[in-house]
XYZ file of C-alpha atoms in Angstrom:
455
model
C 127.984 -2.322 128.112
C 129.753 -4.606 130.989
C 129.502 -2.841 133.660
C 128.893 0.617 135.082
C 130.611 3.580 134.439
C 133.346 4.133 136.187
C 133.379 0.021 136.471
C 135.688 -1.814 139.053
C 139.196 -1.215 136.667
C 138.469 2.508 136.344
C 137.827 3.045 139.949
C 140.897 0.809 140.979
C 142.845 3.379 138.457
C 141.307 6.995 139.535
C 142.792 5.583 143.296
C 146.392 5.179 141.869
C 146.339 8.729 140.156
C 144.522 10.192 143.371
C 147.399 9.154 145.124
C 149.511 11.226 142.815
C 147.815 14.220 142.032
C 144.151 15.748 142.501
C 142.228 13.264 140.079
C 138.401 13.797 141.045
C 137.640 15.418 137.744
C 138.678 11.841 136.081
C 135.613 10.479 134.215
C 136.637 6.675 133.712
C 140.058 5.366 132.039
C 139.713 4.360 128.484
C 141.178 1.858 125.928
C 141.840 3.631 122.951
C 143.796 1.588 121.412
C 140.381 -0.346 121.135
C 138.473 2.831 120.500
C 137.347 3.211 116.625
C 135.554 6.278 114.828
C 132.390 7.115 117.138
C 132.916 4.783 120.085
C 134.964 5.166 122.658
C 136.253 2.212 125.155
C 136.995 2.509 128.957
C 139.368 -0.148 130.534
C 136.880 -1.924 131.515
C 135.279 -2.983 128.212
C 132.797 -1.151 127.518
C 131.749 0.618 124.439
C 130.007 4.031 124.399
C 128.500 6.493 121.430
C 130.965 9.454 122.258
C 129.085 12.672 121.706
C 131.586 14.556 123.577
C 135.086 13.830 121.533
C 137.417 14.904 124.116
C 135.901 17.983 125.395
C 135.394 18.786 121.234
C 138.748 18.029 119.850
C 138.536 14.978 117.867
C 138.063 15.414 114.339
C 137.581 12.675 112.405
C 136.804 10.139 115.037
C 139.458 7.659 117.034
C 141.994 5.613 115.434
C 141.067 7.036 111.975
C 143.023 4.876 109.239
C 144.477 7.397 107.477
C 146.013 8.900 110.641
C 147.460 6.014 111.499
C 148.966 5.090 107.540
C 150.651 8.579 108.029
C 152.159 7.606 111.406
C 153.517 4.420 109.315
C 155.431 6.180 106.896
C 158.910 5.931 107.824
C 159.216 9.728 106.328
C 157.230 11.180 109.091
C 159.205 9.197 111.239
C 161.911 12.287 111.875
C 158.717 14.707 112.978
C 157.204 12.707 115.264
C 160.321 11.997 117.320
C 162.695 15.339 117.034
C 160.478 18.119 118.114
C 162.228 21.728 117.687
C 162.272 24.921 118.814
C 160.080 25.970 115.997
C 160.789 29.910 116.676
C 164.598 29.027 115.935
C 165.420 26.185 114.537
C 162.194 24.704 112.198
C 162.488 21.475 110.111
C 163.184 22.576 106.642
C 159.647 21.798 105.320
C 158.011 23.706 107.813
C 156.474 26.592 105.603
C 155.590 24.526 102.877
C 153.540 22.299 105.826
C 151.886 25.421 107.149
C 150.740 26.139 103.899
C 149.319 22.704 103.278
C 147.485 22.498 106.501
C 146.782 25.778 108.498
C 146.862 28.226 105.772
C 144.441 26.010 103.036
C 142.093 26.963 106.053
C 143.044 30.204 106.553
C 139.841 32.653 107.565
C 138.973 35.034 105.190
C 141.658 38.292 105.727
C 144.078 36.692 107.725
C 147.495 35.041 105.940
C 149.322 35.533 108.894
C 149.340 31.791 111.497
C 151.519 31.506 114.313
C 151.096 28.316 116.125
C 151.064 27.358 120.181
C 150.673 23.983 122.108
C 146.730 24.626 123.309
C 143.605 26.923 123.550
C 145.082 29.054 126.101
C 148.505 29.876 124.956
C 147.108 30.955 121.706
C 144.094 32.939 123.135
C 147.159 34.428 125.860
C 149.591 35.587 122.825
C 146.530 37.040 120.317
C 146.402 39.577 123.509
C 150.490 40.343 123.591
C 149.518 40.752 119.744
C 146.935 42.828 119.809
C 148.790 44.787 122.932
C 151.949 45.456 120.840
C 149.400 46.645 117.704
C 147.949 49.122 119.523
C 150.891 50.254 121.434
C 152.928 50.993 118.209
C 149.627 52.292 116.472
C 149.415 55.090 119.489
C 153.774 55.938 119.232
C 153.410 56.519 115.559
C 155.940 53.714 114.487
C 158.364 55.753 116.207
C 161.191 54.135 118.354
C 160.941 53.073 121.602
C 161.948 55.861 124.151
C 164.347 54.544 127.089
C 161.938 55.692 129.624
C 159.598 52.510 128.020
C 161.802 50.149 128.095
C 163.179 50.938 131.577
C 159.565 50.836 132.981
C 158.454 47.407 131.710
C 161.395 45.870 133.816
C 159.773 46.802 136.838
C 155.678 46.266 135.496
C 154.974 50.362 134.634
C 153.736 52.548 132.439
C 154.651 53.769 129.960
C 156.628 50.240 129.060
C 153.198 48.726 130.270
C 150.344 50.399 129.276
C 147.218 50.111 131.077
C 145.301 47.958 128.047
C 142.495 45.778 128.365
C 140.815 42.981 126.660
C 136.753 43.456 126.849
C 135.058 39.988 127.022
C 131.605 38.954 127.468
C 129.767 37.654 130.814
C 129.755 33.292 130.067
C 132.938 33.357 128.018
C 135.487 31.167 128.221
C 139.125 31.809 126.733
C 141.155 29.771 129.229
C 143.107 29.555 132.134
C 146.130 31.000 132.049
C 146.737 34.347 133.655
C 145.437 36.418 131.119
C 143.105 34.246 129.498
C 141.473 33.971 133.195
C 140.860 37.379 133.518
C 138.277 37.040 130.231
C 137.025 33.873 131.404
C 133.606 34.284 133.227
C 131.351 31.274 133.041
C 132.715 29.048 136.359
C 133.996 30.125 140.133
C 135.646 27.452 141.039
C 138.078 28.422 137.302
C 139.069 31.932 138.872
C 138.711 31.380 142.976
C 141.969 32.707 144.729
C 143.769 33.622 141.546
C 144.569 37.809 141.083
C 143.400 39.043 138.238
C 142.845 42.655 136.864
C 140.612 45.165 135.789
C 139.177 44.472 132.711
C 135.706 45.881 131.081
C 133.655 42.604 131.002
C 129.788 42.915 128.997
C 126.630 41.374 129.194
C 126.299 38.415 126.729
C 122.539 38.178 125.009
C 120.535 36.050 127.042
C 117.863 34.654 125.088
C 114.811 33.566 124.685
C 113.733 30.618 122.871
C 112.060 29.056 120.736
C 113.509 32.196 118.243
C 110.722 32.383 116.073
C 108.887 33.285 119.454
C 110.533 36.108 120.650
C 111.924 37.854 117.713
C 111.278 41.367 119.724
C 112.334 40.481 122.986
C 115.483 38.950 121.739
C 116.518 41.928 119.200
C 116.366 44.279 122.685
C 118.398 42.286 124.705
C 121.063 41.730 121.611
C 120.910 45.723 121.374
C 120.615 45.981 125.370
C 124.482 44.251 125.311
C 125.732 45.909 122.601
C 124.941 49.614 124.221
C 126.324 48.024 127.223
C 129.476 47.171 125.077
C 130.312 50.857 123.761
C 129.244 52.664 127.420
C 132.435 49.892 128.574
C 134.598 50.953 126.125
C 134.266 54.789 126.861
C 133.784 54.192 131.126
C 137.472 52.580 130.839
C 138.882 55.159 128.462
C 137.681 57.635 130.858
C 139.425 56.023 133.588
C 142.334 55.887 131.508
C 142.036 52.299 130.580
C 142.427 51.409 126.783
C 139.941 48.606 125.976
C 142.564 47.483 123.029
C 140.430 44.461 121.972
C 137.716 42.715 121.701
C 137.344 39.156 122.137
C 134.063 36.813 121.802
C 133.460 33.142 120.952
C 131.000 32.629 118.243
C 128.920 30.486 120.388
C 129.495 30.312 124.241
C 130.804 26.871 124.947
C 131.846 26.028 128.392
C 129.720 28.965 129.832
C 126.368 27.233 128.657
C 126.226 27.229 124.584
C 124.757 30.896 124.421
C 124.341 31.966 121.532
C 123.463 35.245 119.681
C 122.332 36.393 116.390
C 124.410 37.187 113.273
C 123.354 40.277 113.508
C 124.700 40.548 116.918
C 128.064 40.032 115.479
C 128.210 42.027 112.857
C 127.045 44.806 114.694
C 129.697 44.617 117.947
C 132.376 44.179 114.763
C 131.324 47.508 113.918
C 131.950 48.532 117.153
C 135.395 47.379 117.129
C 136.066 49.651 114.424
C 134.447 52.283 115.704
C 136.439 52.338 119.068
C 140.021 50.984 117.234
C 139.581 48.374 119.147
C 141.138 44.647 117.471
C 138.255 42.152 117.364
C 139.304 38.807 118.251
C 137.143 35.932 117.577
C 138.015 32.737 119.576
C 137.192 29.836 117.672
C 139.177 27.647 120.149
C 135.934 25.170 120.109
C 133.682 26.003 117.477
C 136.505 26.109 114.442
C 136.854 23.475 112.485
C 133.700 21.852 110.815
C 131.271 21.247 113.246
C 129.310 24.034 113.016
C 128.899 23.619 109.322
C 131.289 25.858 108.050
C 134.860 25.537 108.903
C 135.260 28.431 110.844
C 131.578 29.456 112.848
C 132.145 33.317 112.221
C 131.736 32.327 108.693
C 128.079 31.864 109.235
C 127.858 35.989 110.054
C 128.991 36.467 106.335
C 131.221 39.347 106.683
C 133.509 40.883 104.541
C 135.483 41.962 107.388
C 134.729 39.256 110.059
C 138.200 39.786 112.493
C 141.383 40.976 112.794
C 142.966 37.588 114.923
C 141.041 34.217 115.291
C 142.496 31.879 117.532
C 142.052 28.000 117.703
C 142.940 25.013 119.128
C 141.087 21.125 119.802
C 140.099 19.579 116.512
C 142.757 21.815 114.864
C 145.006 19.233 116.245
C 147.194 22.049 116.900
C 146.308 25.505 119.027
C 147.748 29.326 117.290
C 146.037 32.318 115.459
C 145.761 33.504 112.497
C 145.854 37.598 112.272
C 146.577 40.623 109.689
C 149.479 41.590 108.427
C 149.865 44.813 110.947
C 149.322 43.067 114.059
C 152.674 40.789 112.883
C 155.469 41.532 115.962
C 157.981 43.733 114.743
C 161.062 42.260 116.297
C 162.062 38.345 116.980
C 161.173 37.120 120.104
C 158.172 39.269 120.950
C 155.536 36.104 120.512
C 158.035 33.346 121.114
C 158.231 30.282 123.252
C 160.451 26.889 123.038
C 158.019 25.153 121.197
C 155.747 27.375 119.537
C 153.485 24.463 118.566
C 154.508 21.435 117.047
C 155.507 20.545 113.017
C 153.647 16.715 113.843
C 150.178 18.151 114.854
C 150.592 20.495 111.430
C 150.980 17.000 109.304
C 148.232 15.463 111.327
C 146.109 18.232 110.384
C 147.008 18.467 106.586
C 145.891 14.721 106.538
C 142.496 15.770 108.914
C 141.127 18.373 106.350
C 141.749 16.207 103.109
C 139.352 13.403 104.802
C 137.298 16.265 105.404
C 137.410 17.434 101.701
C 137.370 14.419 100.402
C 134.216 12.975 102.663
C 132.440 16.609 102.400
C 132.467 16.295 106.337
C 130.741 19.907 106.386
C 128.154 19.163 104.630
C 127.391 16.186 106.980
C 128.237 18.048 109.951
C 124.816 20.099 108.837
C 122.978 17.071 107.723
C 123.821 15.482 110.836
C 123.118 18.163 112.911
C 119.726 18.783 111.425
C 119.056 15.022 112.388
C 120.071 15.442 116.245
C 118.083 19.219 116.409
C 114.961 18.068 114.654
C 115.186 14.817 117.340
C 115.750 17.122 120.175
C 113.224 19.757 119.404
C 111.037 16.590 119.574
C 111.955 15.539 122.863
C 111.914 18.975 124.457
C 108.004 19.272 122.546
C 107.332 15.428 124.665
C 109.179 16.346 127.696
C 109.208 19.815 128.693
C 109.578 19.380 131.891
C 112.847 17.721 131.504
C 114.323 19.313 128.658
C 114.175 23.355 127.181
C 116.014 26.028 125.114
C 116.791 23.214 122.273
C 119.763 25.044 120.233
C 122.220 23.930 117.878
C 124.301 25.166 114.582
C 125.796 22.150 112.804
C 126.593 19.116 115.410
C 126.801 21.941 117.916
C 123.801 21.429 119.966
C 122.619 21.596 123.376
C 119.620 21.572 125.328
C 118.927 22.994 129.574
C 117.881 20.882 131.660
C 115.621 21.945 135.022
C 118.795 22.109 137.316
C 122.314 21.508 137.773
C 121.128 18.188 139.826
C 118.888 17.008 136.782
C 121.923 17.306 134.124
C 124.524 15.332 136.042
C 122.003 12.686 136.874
C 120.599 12.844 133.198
C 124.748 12.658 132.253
C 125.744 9.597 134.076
C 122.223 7.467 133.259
C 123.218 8.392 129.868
C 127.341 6.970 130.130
C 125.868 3.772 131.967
C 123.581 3.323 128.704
C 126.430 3.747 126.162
C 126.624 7.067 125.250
C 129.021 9.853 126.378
C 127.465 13.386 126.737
C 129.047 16.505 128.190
C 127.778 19.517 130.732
C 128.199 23.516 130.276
C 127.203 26.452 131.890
C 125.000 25.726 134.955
C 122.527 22.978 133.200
C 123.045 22.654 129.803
C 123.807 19.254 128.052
C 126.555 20.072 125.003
C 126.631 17.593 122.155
C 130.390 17.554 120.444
C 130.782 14.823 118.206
C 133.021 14.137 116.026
C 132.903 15.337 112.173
C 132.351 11.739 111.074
C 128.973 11.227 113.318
C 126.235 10.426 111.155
C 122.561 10.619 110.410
C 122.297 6.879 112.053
C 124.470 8.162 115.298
C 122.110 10.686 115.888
C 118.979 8.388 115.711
C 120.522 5.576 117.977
C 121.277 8.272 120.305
C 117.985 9.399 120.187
C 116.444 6.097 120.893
C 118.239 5.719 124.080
C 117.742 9.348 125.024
C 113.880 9.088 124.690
C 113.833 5.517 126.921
C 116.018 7.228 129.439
C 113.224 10.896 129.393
C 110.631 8.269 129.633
C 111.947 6.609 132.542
C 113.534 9.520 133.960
C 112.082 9.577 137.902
């Protein structure tokens, strides 16, 4: 470390960008053309353990030398620099890519991938999806009357039929318009923006450590999922279809909440009680950090969902769904871009390294290395540190107050290490697949000096 974070570069840069748009969420400015594996750079030289990754999207660490042989091939040249209009006009080795990268990955059920530009645009067009599915399901297959399509010109029914998308109190699912009105873990995400009336549930609050509170934690999980179904029937009363279902397998931005497997399977089975389509969104907990490639793998269902979305370390963000909810005319889920072919070649390379380095596997062993070292500190410094959790690298910890975190936060940046906040105090750990038994402890080291010194 040379200076403080933000040093005297990064402040002289957050002043330019100020001056052009609103840039007071702006960390520091980094170097990452200096950045390797683990360690990211600022512009002002320093060099910090990054246990964040980009808000969780970088895979296998920065600058990662196979990444950068495939950007050298003059072959890959073409895909990097001509960027189509997928839905119309794909390079002719676009399939056989898909199949290669997404599809190799594909979750258990689902052969179907289309792919977007981000989290939100995928999460957005699983809904249109699972809209159109139920739509036709309810019609019979039958045409579409003239009285529907007359109606959706001018935003009624019956060419826009008063769905809705249950989600979960603490979700996140982005920020488009859509995607907002599921979204339920910050204010300052939804403040002045309309949104509509959708059935929103409690999520399982609960109580830790586990082994503890096996009771109390069973009746709040069955508590939610009550809550769930009573939704479901309060909105089809009012003549609101709840169409779908959509949950993250861990809560990410809204505080890391988590629930039991059990939990899960049992609200899937609510889903298919209702006909509602269950849509996991694995935006930030898909691919590999959880210790399985997909986190809704860890539930072990036969049946898990009927759309998963994803986005961040997939390099590139879409959904994967069954062969009914596929549109059933062009143009329905469409857009100019519809993702991009040089993110899907990126990501072929990205799960070979992780095949060939068994990067699941580490992402356990790894994990197992930070949550035993956390459990540790919480058991030394209580008063600083509670509700230890974690699956994989995905771990987190509360702290006593919102105050508390970001102070705990930036002591930790000006030390060398890059952590992240969620919900309303928890710390989030999100490194990369490629962090390390060794990471762990030398972020534990400094974590314990800074609890020790913590005033």
């Amino acid at each position: 470390m040379k200076t403080e974070v933000p040093g005297p570069r990064s402040r002289e840069l957050m002043k330019q960008l100020n001056g052009i748009q609103n840039a007071e969420a702006v960390h520091f400015f980094c170097n990452y053309e200096e950045s390797r594996g683990n360690y990211l750079v600022d512009v002002d030289g320093n060099r910090m353990l990054d246990l964040y990754s980009q808000i969780s999207s970088i895979p296998i660490g920065y600058s990662h030398p196979s990444l950068i042989k495939l950007l050298q091939q003059p072959q890959n040249l073409s895909t990097f620099i001509n960027r189509p209009a997928l839905g119309i006009l794909p390079p002719e080795n676009f399939a056989e890519r898909l199949k290669e990268s997404l599809l190799s990955v594909a979750p258990k059920g689902l052969p179907q991938v289309i792919t977007m530009s981000c989290g939100s645009c995928s999460n957005e067009n699983a809904f249109k999806a699972i809209f159109m599915w139920y739509r036709n399901k309810e019609r019979g297959h039958n045409n579409v009357t003239k009285e529907e399509l007359e109606s959706c010109m001018i935003n009624q029914p019956p060419g826009c039929p008063d769905y809705a998308m249950l989600s979960f109190m603490g979700g996140f699912h982005g920020r488009t318009l859509g995607c907002l009105a599921t979204t339920h873990s910050k204010a300052i995400h939804k403040l002045d923006i309309p949104s509509l009336d959708w059935p929103i549930a409690p999520f399982p609050r609960l109580k830790y450590p586990l082994e503890d509170f096996v009771k109390e934690n069973q009746q709040e999980e069955a508590r939610c999922l009550e809550e769930v179904e009573d939704l479901i029937v309060k909105y089809r009363k009012k003549k609101k279809i709840v169409a779908g279902i959509i949950i993250e397998p861990i809560q990410s931005e809204g505080g890391d909440n988590h629930a039991s497997d059990d939990f899960f399977r049992k609200l899937r089975d609510i889903a298919r009680k209702h006909g509602c389509a269950f849509l996991v969104d694995e935006v930030q907990t898909g691919g590999g950090c959880t210790g399985k490639f997909w986190a809704h793998e860890h539930w072990g269902l036969d049946d898990p969902a009927d759309v998963v979305t994803f986005s961040k370390k997939m390099m590139t963000g879409g959904f994967f769904h069954k062969e009914e909810f596929r549109p059933n005319a062009p143009y329905r889920i469409f857009n100019t871009w519809l993702g991009d072919p040089s993110k899907n070649l990126m990501l072929a390379e990205v799960i070979k390294v992780i095949k060939r380095e068994d990067l699941l596997n580490n992402a356990t062993h790894a994990g197992k290395a930070l949550l035993t070292g956390l459990l540790d500190l919480q058991a030394r410094y209580p008063h600083l540190i509670s509700r230890v959790r974690g699956r994989g690298t995905f771990c987190s910890f509360d702290t006593p107050n919102d105050a508390t975190r970001n102070k705990l936060i930036t002591i930790a940046r000006n030390k060398g290490v890059v952590l992240g906040g969620c919900g309303d105090r928890s710390i989030r750990f999100r490194p990369t697949l490629i962090f390390k038994d060794h990471h762990a402890h030398l972020f534990l080291n400094i974590f314990s000096d800074i609890l020790a010194n913590f005033k």
